[in-house]
Amino acid sequence: MLDRRQILAALGTTALATLAPTALFAAASIKPDDASALLVIDVQNCFLPGGSLAVKEGEQVVPVINRMAKAFSNVVMTQDWHTPGHVSFASVHSGRKPFETIDLPYGKQVLWPDHCVQGTDGAALSKDLAIPHAELIIRKGFHKDVDSYSAFLEADGKTSTGLAGYLKGRKIKRVFVAGLATDFCVAWTALDARKAGFEVYVVEDACRGIDTQGSLAKAWADMAKAGVKRIQSSDIAVSA
Ligand code: VGL
Ligand code: ZN
């Protein structure tokens, strides 16, 4: 007969042996399937070095995203796509400076340097993105008086971009979000994806943040609370 101590010891060994492959060597445990889509958010010149709203280390997401995209049969990219004189630009509010916050009819709005104006080189996707199989490019923020960080819903909280309908029409259940910037367009997209009923992963090393007024920590806290899963690109299996 085994005594209690021997049983516990045996259980301990079994538990460790069972856990080891996943917990200790967790590399590449997620395999995107046909119901998974990668959302590549705003990898545009304005958010890259030399751009008018450059995100620190923004260029570092590009090779990570290119590699990861190979694992996905469904890829959607987004472009921030503002009118000239867009309401989110500090330049149109007299006496205001970039990174200040103002009240607009739909709520609080951070003011930005002019960026991603429709048809300009700054609004173009990075030439270093190499995702020829991406199936949809969705533009957002094109209404002059409303911003849209989220790829799903404009900042009025009600005007849809149509992305949820597109993804549901394609039978997508899971979205993986990467790009720029973690604390604005990536986070708002991830939160709205949860609200639309998708399983949501944000790939941390495939994103970089702006981090103004505590925005990065707040974004991760809001995402955790909403059930967004925070993963690394190494968690995703990409066959060579
Ligand atoms: C973004 C600020 C203003 C973003 C877009 O892509 O995260 N941030 N517009
Ligand atoms: Zn913008």
PDB file of C-alpha atoms and ligand atoms in Angstrom:
ATOM      1  CA  MET A   1       0.000   0.000   0.000  1.00  0.00           C
ATOM      2  CA  LEU A   2       1.136   3.527  -0.773  1.00  0.00           C
ATOM      3  CA  ASP A   3       0.956   5.942   2.101  1.00  0.00           C
ATOM      4  CA  ARG A   4      -0.270   9.483   1.832  1.00  0.00           C
ATOM      5  CA  ARG A   5       3.208  10.892   1.416  1.00  0.00           C
ATOM      6  CA  GLN A   6       4.076   8.515  -1.425  1.00  0.00           C
ATOM      7  CA  ILE A   7       0.819   9.310  -3.214  1.00  0.00           C
ATOM      8  CA  LEU A   8       1.447  13.059  -2.944  1.00  0.00           C
ATOM      9  CA  ALA A   9       5.006  12.604  -4.175  1.00  0.00           C
ATOM     10  CA  ALA A  10       3.809  10.531  -7.127  1.00  0.00           C
ATOM     11  CA  LEU A  11       1.118  13.087  -7.941  1.00  0.00           C
ATOM     12  CA  GLY A  12       3.686  15.838  -7.742  1.00  0.00           C
ATOM     13  CA  THR A  13       5.894  14.118 -10.297  1.00  0.00           C
ATOM     14  CA  THR A  14       2.985  13.431 -12.624  1.00  0.00           C
ATOM     15  CA  ALA A  15       1.764  17.004 -12.345  1.00  0.00           C
ATOM     16  CA  LEU A  16       5.207  18.350 -13.190  1.00  0.00           C
ATOM     17  CA  ALA A  17       5.647  15.927 -16.079  1.00  0.00           C
ATOM     18  CA  THR A  18       2.251  16.940 -17.465  1.00  0.00           C
ATOM     19  CA  LEU A  19       2.925  20.639 -17.071  1.00  0.00           C
ATOM     20  CA  ALA A  20       6.494  20.621 -18.306  1.00  0.00           C
ATOM     21  CA  PRO A  21       5.918  20.756 -22.049  1.00  0.00           C
ATOM     22  CA  THR A  22       3.452  23.628 -21.806  1.00  0.00           C
ATOM     23  CA  ALA A  23       4.417  25.614 -18.736  1.00  0.00           C
ATOM     24  CA  LEU A  24       8.185  25.241 -18.710  1.00  0.00           C
ATOM     25  CA  PHE A  25       8.724  25.141 -22.473  1.00  0.00           C
ATOM     26  CA  ALA A  26       5.751  27.167 -23.613  1.00  0.00           C
ATOM     27  CA  ALA A  27       7.143  28.077 -27.030  1.00  0.00           C
ATOM     28  CA  ALA A  28       4.719  28.182 -29.932  1.00  0.00           C
ATOM     29  CA  SER A  29       1.701  26.652 -28.228  1.00  0.00           C
ATOM     30  CA  ILE A  30      -0.926  28.609 -30.200  1.00  0.00           C
ATOM     31  CA  LYS A  31      -1.768  27.483 -33.725  1.00  0.00           C
ATOM     32  CA  PRO A  32      -3.952  29.963 -35.629  1.00  0.00           C
ATOM     33  CA  ASP A  33      -6.719  28.170 -37.540  1.00  0.00           C
ATOM     34  CA  ASP A  34      -9.126  29.229 -40.274  1.00  0.00           C
ATOM     35  CA  ALA A  35     -11.330  30.887 -37.640  1.00  0.00           C
ATOM     36  CA  SER A  36      -8.418  33.127 -36.560  1.00  0.00           C
ATOM     37  CA  ALA A  37      -7.492  36.514 -38.019  1.00  0.00           C
ATOM     38  CA  LEU A  38      -4.467  38.728 -37.497  1.00  0.00           C
ATOM     39  CA  LEU A  39      -5.312  42.440 -37.249  1.00  0.00           C
ATOM     40  CA  VAL A  40      -2.301  44.595 -38.122  1.00  0.00           C
ATOM     41  CA  ILE A  41      -3.048  48.023 -36.730  1.00  0.00           C
ATOM     42  CA  ASP A  42      -1.756  51.299 -38.223  1.00  0.00           C
ATOM     43  CA  VAL A  43       1.796  50.336 -39.241  1.00  0.00           C
ATOM     44  CA  GLN A  44       2.007  53.621 -41.144  1.00  0.00           C
ATOM     45  CA  ASN A  45       4.855  56.023 -41.820  1.00  0.00           C
ATOM     46  CA  CYS A  46       3.504  58.718 -39.463  1.00  0.00           C
ATOM     47  CA  PHE A  47       3.890  56.303 -36.524  1.00  0.00           C
ATOM     48  CA  LEU A  48       7.390  55.158 -37.535  1.00  0.00           C
ATOM     49  CA  PRO A  49      10.753  56.926 -37.010  1.00  0.00           C
ATOM     50  CA  GLY A  50      10.737  60.277 -38.804  1.00  0.00           C
ATOM     51  CA  GLY A  51       6.922  60.350 -38.792  1.00  0.00           C
ATOM     52  CA  SER A  52       4.849  63.174 -37.302  1.00  0.00           C
ATOM     53  CA  LEU A  53       3.551  60.978 -34.455  1.00  0.00           C
ATOM     54  CA  ALA A  54       6.459  58.543 -34.252  1.00  0.00           C
ATOM     55  CA  VAL A  55       6.026  55.757 -31.700  1.00  0.00           C
ATOM     56  CA  LYS A  56       9.244  54.857 -29.894  1.00  0.00           C
ATOM     57  CA  GLU A  57      10.749  51.683 -31.429  1.00  0.00           C
ATOM     58  CA  GLY A  58       7.760  51.487 -33.756  1.00  0.00           C
ATOM     59  CA  GLU A  59       9.865  50.054 -36.573  1.00  0.00           C
ATOM     60  CA  GLN A  60      10.706  47.041 -34.393  1.00  0.00           C
ATOM     61  CA  VAL A  61       7.222  45.623 -34.793  1.00  0.00           C
ATOM     62  CA  VAL A  62       7.583  45.181 -38.550  1.00  0.00           C
ATOM     63  CA  PRO A  63       9.802  42.051 -38.725  1.00  0.00           C
ATOM     64  CA  VAL A  64       7.865  40.490 -35.848  1.00  0.00           C
ATOM     65  CA  ILE A  65       4.556  41.071 -37.642  1.00  0.00           C
ATOM     66  CA  ASN A  66       5.901  39.864 -41.010  1.00  0.00           C
ATOM     67  CA  ARG A  67       7.034  36.605 -39.459  1.00  0.00           C
ATOM     68  CA  MET A  68       3.873  36.050 -37.457  1.00  0.00           C
ATOM     69  CA  ALA A  69       1.615  36.829 -40.439  1.00  0.00           C
ATOM     70  CA  LYS A  70       2.878  33.663 -42.139  1.00  0.00           C
ATOM     71  CA  ALA A  71       0.917  31.652 -39.583  1.00  0.00           C
ATOM     72  CA  PHE A  72      -2.399  33.299 -40.521  1.00  0.00           C
ATOM     73  CA  SER A  73      -4.626  32.556 -43.487  1.00  0.00           C
ATOM     74  CA  ASN A  74      -6.687  35.656 -42.603  1.00  0.00           C
ATOM     75  CA  VAL A  75      -4.949  39.023 -42.211  1.00  0.00           C
ATOM     76  CA  VAL A  76      -6.606  42.439 -42.001  1.00  0.00           C
ATOM     77  CA  MET A  77      -4.586  45.659 -41.906  1.00  0.00           C
ATOM     78  CA  THR A  78      -5.810  49.072 -40.801  1.00  0.00           C
ATOM     79  CA  GLN A  79      -4.906  52.620 -41.740  1.00  0.00           C
ATOM     80  CA  ASP A  80      -5.578  55.692 -39.648  1.00  0.00           C
ATOM     81  CA  TRP A  81      -7.038  57.903 -42.378  1.00  0.00           C
ATOM     82  CA  HIS A  82      -7.833  61.450 -41.331  1.00  0.00           C
ATOM     83  CA  THR A  83      -9.179  64.408 -43.246  1.00  0.00           C
ATOM     84  CA  PRO A  84      -7.041  67.549 -43.358  1.00  0.00           C
ATOM     85  CA  GLY A  85      -7.994  69.637 -40.299  1.00  0.00           C
ATOM     86  CA  HIS A  86      -9.277  66.555 -38.429  1.00  0.00           C
ATOM     87  CA  VAL A  87     -10.822  67.225 -34.998  1.00  0.00           C
ATOM     88  CA  SER A  88      -8.088  65.130 -33.296  1.00  0.00           C
ATOM     89  CA  PHE A  89      -5.360  67.509 -34.506  1.00  0.00           C
ATOM     90  CA  ALA A  90      -4.133  70.048 -31.923  1.00  0.00           C
ATOM     91  CA  SER A  91      -3.495  72.435 -34.824  1.00  0.00           C
ATOM     92  CA  VAL A  92      -7.237  73.055 -35.314  1.00  0.00           C
ATOM     93  CA  HIS A  93      -7.902  74.005 -31.662  1.00  0.00           C
ATOM     94  CA  SER A  94      -6.541  77.476 -30.968  1.00  0.00           C
ATOM     95  CA  GLY A  95      -4.226  77.668 -27.986  1.00  0.00           C
ATOM     96  CA  ARG A  96      -3.979  73.867 -27.685  1.00  0.00           C
ATOM     97  CA  LYS A  97      -0.897  71.717 -27.924  1.00  0.00           C
ATOM     98  CA  PRO A  98      -0.383  68.074 -28.907  1.00  0.00           C
ATOM     99  CA  PHE A  99      -0.939  65.547 -26.070  1.00  0.00           C
ATOM    100  CA  GLU A 100      -3.372  67.841 -24.223  1.00  0.00           C
ATOM    101  CA  THR A 101      -6.898  66.490 -23.666  1.00  0.00           C
ATOM    102  CA  ILE A 102     -10.094  68.349 -24.547  1.00  0.00           C
ATOM    103  CA  ASP A 103     -13.807  67.642 -24.212  1.00  0.00           C
ATOM    104  CA  LEU A 104     -15.650  66.984 -27.458  1.00  0.00           C
ATOM    105  CA  PRO A 105     -19.362  66.148 -27.878  1.00  0.00           C
ATOM    106  CA  TYR A 106     -18.523  62.407 -27.813  1.00  0.00           C
ATOM    107  CA  GLY A 107     -16.167  62.557 -24.830  1.00  0.00           C
ATOM    108  CA  LYS A 108     -12.529  63.202 -23.979  1.00  0.00           C
ATOM    109  CA  GLN A 109     -10.117  63.517 -26.870  1.00  0.00           C
ATOM    110  CA  VAL A 110      -6.333  63.567 -26.727  1.00  0.00           C
ATOM    111  CA  LEU A 111      -4.994  66.081 -29.242  1.00  0.00           C
ATOM    112  CA  TRP A 112      -2.284  64.930 -31.631  1.00  0.00           C
ATOM    113  CA  PRO A 113       0.163  66.410 -34.070  1.00  0.00           C
ATOM    114  CA  ASP A 114      -1.291  66.338 -37.596  1.00  0.00           C
ATOM    115  CA  HIS A 115      -0.880  62.733 -38.786  1.00  0.00           C
ATOM    116  CA  CYS A 116      -2.139  60.166 -41.301  1.00  0.00           C
ATOM    117  CA  VAL A 117      -3.828  62.646 -43.615  1.00  0.00           C
ATOM    118  CA  GLN A 118      -5.635  60.827 -46.424  1.00  0.00           C
ATOM    119  CA  GLY A 119      -3.460  60.182 -49.458  1.00  0.00           C
ATOM    120  CA  THR A 120      -0.214  61.504 -47.947  1.00  0.00           C
ATOM    121  CA  ASP A 121       3.012  59.539 -47.678  1.00  0.00           C
ATOM    122  CA  GLY A 122       2.672  59.643 -43.885  1.00  0.00           C
ATOM    123  CA  ALA A 123      -0.608  57.746 -44.129  1.00  0.00           C
ATOM    124  CA  ALA A 124       0.883  54.997 -46.301  1.00  0.00           C
ATOM    125  CA  LEU A 125       1.534  51.577 -44.802  1.00  0.00           C
ATOM    126  CA  SER A 126       5.212  50.865 -44.098  1.00  0.00           C
ATOM    127  CA  LYS A 127       6.959  49.692 -47.250  1.00  0.00           C
ATOM    128  CA  ASP A 128       8.699  47.082 -45.082  1.00  0.00           C
ATOM    129  CA  LEU A 129       5.485  45.225 -44.300  1.00  0.00           C
ATOM    130  CA  ALA A 130       5.587  42.002 -46.269  1.00  0.00           C
ATOM    131  CA  ILE A 131       2.091  40.517 -46.057  1.00  0.00           C
ATOM    132  CA  PRO A 132       0.952  40.070 -49.646  1.00  0.00           C
ATOM    133  CA  HIS A 133      -1.793  37.680 -48.542  1.00  0.00           C
ATOM    134  CA  ALA A 134      -3.571  40.316 -46.405  1.00  0.00           C
ATOM    135  CA  GLU A 135      -7.185  40.295 -47.572  1.00  0.00           C
ATOM    136  CA  LEU A 136      -8.606  43.573 -46.314  1.00  0.00           C
ATOM    137  CA  ILE A 137      -7.289  47.030 -45.525  1.00  0.00           C
ATOM    138  CA  ILE A 138      -9.741  48.974 -43.444  1.00  0.00           C
ATOM    139  CA  ARG A 139      -9.480  52.746 -43.052  1.00  0.00           C
ATOM    140  CA  LYS A 140     -10.772  54.603 -40.020  1.00  0.00           C
ATOM    141  CA  GLY A 141     -10.910  58.103 -38.586  1.00  0.00           C
ATOM    142  CA  PHE A 142     -12.134  59.535 -41.892  1.00  0.00           C
ATOM    143  CA  HIS A 143     -15.028  61.526 -40.412  1.00  0.00           C
ATOM    144  CA  LYS A 144     -13.682  65.013 -39.785  1.00  0.00           C
ATOM    145  CA  ASP A 145     -15.455  65.521 -36.442  1.00  0.00           C
ATOM    146  CA  VAL A 146     -14.985  62.071 -34.892  1.00  0.00           C
ATOM    147  CA  ASP A 147     -11.799  60.167 -34.115  1.00  0.00           C
ATOM    148  CA  SER A 148     -11.552  56.386 -34.401  1.00  0.00           C
ATOM    149  CA  TYR A 149      -8.766  54.615 -32.552  1.00  0.00           C
ATOM    150  CA  SER A 150     -10.710  51.381 -32.783  1.00  0.00           C
ATOM    151  CA  ALA A 151     -10.907  49.415 -36.011  1.00  0.00           C
ATOM    152  CA  PHE A 152     -14.473  48.452 -35.024  1.00  0.00           C
ATOM    153  CA  LEU A 153     -16.238  51.537 -33.663  1.00  0.00           C
ATOM    154  CA  GLU A 154     -15.617  55.252 -33.993  1.00  0.00           C
ATOM    155  CA  ALA A 155     -15.042  57.322 -30.858  1.00  0.00           C
ATOM    156  CA  ASP A 156     -18.744  58.293 -30.696  1.00  0.00           C
ATOM    157  CA  GLY A 157     -19.177  54.691 -29.511  1.00  0.00           C
ATOM    158  CA  LYS A 158     -21.822  53.906 -32.112  1.00  0.00           C
ATOM    159  CA  THR A 159     -20.660  54.399 -35.703  1.00  0.00           C
ATOM    160  CA  SER A 160     -19.434  51.027 -37.004  1.00  0.00           C
ATOM    161  CA  THR A 161     -16.563  50.601 -39.441  1.00  0.00           C
ATOM    162  CA  GLY A 162     -18.125  47.350 -40.645  1.00  0.00           C
ATOM    163  CA  LEU A 163     -15.196  45.235 -39.450  1.00  0.00           C
ATOM    164  CA  ALA A 164     -17.213  43.093 -37.007  1.00  0.00           C
ATOM    165  CA  GLY A 165     -19.668  42.235 -39.787  1.00  0.00           C
ATOM    166  CA  TYR A 166     -16.827  41.393 -42.162  1.00  0.00           C
ATOM    167  CA  LEU A 167     -15.113  39.100 -39.652  1.00  0.00           C
ATOM    168  CA  LYS A 168     -18.363  37.390 -38.676  1.00  0.00           C
ATOM    169  CA  GLY A 169     -19.223  36.963 -42.350  1.00  0.00           C
ATOM    170  CA  ARG A 170     -15.877  35.201 -42.727  1.00  0.00           C
ATOM    171  CA  LYS A 171     -16.651  32.975 -39.700  1.00  0.00           C
ATOM    172  CA  ILE A 172     -13.771  34.408 -37.669  1.00  0.00           C
ATOM    173  CA  LYS A 173     -13.935  33.626 -33.933  1.00  0.00           C
ATOM    174  CA  ARG A 174     -10.489  34.718 -32.708  1.00  0.00           C
ATOM    175  CA  VAL A 175      -8.511  37.862 -33.426  1.00  0.00           C
ATOM    176  CA  PHE A 176      -4.841  38.498 -32.755  1.00  0.00           C
ATOM    177  CA  VAL A 177      -3.982  42.203 -32.562  1.00  0.00           C
ATOM    178  CA  ALA A 178      -0.573  43.724 -33.327  1.00  0.00           C
ATOM    179  CA  GLY A 179       0.804  47.093 -34.430  1.00  0.00           C
ATOM    180  CA  LEU A 180       0.742  50.702 -33.280  1.00  0.00           C
ATOM    181  CA  ALA A 181       0.074  52.028 -30.845  1.00  0.00           C
ATOM    182  CA  THR A 182      -0.479  49.590 -27.970  1.00  0.00           C
ATOM    183  CA  ASP A 183      -2.250  52.121 -25.751  1.00  0.00           C
ATOM    184  CA  PHE A 184      -4.510  53.688 -28.382  1.00  0.00           C
ATOM    185  CA  CYS A 185      -5.494  51.958 -31.596  1.00  0.00           C
ATOM    186  CA  VAL A 186      -4.368  48.464 -30.552  1.00  0.00           C
ATOM    187  CA  ALA A 187      -6.066  48.612 -27.134  1.00  0.00           C
ATOM    188  CA  TRP A 188      -9.303  50.199 -28.375  1.00  0.00           C
ATOM    189  CA  THR A 189      -9.487  47.649 -31.176  1.00  0.00           C
ATOM    190  CA  ALA A 190      -8.895  44.763 -28.744  1.00  0.00           C
ATOM    191  CA  LEU A 191     -11.542  46.064 -26.303  1.00  0.00           C
ATOM    192  CA  ASP A 192     -14.136  46.509 -29.046  1.00  0.00           C
ATOM    193  CA  ALA A 193     -13.305  43.064 -30.430  1.00  0.00           C
ATOM    194  CA  ARG A 194     -14.163  41.618 -27.004  1.00  0.00           C
ATOM    195  CA  LYS A 195     -17.424  43.619 -26.960  1.00  0.00           C
ATOM    196  CA  ALA A 196     -18.237  42.221 -30.409  1.00  0.00           C
ATOM    197  CA  GLY A 197     -17.838  38.699 -28.987  1.00  0.00           C
ATOM    198  CA  PHE A 198     -14.436  37.636 -30.337  1.00  0.00           C
ATOM    199  CA  GLU A 199     -11.744  35.789 -28.424  1.00  0.00           C
ATOM    200  CA  VAL A 200      -8.910  38.348 -28.353  1.00  0.00           C
ATOM    201  CA  TYR A 201      -5.135  38.089 -28.090  1.00  0.00           C
ATOM    202  CA  VAL A 202      -2.775  41.081 -28.077  1.00  0.00           C
ATOM    203  CA  VAL A 203       0.755  40.163 -29.144  1.00  0.00           C
ATOM    204  CA  GLU A 204       2.864  42.344 -26.872  1.00  0.00           C
ATOM    205  CA  ASP A 205       6.218  42.234 -28.672  1.00  0.00           C
ATOM    206  CA  ALA A 206       4.448  42.974 -31.974  1.00  0.00           C
ATOM    207  CA  CYS A 207       3.184  46.306 -30.542  1.00  0.00           C
ATOM    208  CA  ARG A 208       4.709  49.513 -29.223  1.00  0.00           C
ATOM    209  CA  GLY A 209       3.002  52.240 -27.172  1.00  0.00           C
ATOM    210  CA  ILE A 210       2.889  56.040 -27.101  1.00  0.00           C
ATOM    211  CA  ASP A 211       2.533  56.164 -23.296  1.00  0.00           C
ATOM    212  CA  THR A 212       1.185  59.627 -22.509  1.00  0.00           C
ATOM    213  CA  GLN A 213      -0.377  60.435 -19.099  1.00  0.00           C
ATOM    214  CA  GLY A 214      -0.215  56.800 -17.944  1.00  0.00           C
ATOM    215  CA  SER A 215      -1.992  55.530 -21.043  1.00  0.00           C
ATOM    216  CA  LEU A 216       0.066  52.357 -21.492  1.00  0.00           C
ATOM    217  CA  ALA A 217      -0.476  50.934 -17.995  1.00  0.00           C
ATOM    218  CA  LYS A 218      -4.153  51.868 -18.152  1.00  0.00           C
ATOM    219  CA  ALA A 219      -4.556  50.170 -21.522  1.00  0.00           C
ATOM    220  CA  TRP A 220      -3.080  46.873 -20.274  1.00  0.00           C
ATOM    221  CA  ALA A 221      -5.251  47.032 -17.126  1.00  0.00           C
ATOM    222  CA  ASP A 222      -8.415  47.700 -19.161  1.00  0.00           C
ATOM    223  CA  MET A 223      -7.564  44.895 -21.566  1.00  0.00           C
ATOM    224  CA  ALA A 224      -6.883  42.396 -18.759  1.00  0.00           C
ATOM    225  CA  LYS A 225     -10.195  43.290 -17.144  1.00  0.00           C
ATOM    226  CA  ALA A 226     -12.012  42.743 -20.434  1.00  0.00           C
ATOM    227  CA  GLY A 227     -10.526  39.265 -20.877  1.00  0.00           C
ATOM    228  CA  VAL A 228      -8.016  40.160 -23.580  1.00  0.00           C
ATOM    229  CA  LYS A 229      -5.152  37.646 -23.544  1.00  0.00           C
ATOM    230  CA  ARG A 230      -1.648  39.109 -23.515  1.00  0.00           C
ATOM    231  CA  ILE A 231       0.782  36.902 -25.427  1.00  0.00           C
ATOM    232  CA  GLN A 232       4.191  37.063 -27.130  1.00  0.00           C
ATOM    233  CA  SER A 233       4.877  36.322 -30.790  1.00  0.00           C
ATOM    234  CA  SER A 234       6.910  33.275 -29.679  1.00  0.00           C
ATOM    235  CA  ASP A 235       3.668  31.754 -28.361  1.00  0.00           C
ATOM    236  CA  ILE A 236       2.410  31.445 -31.942  1.00  0.00           C
ATOM    237  CA  ALA A 237       3.499  28.492 -34.044  1.00  0.00           C
ATOM    238  CA  VAL A 238       4.939  29.622 -37.369  1.00  0.00           C
ATOM    239  CA  SER A 239       6.110  26.793 -39.555  1.00  0.00           C
ATOM    240  CA  ALA A 240       9.472  27.552 -41.195  1.00  0.00           C
TER     241      ALA A 240
HETATM  242  C1  VGL B   1      -3.213  56.388 -33.038  1.00  0.00           C
HETATM  243  C2  VGL B   1      -3.143  58.355 -31.889  1.00  0.00           C
HETATM  244  C3  VGL B   1      -3.840  58.989 -32.887  1.00  0.00           C
HETATM  245  C4  VGL B   1      -2.837  54.943 -33.090  1.00  0.00           C
HETATM  246  C5  VGL B   1      -3.923  56.996 -34.053  1.00  0.00           C
HETATM  247  O1  VGL B   1      -2.739  54.367 -34.212  1.00  0.00           O
HETATM  248  O2  VGL B   1      -2.649  54.343 -32.016  1.00  0.00           O
HETATM  249  N1  VGL B   1      -2.839  57.056 -31.955  1.00  0.00           N
HETATM  250  N2  VGL B   1      -4.223  58.295 -33.953  1.00  0.00           N
HETATM  251 ZN    ZN B   2      -5.175  59.276 -35.581  1.00  0.00          ZN
END
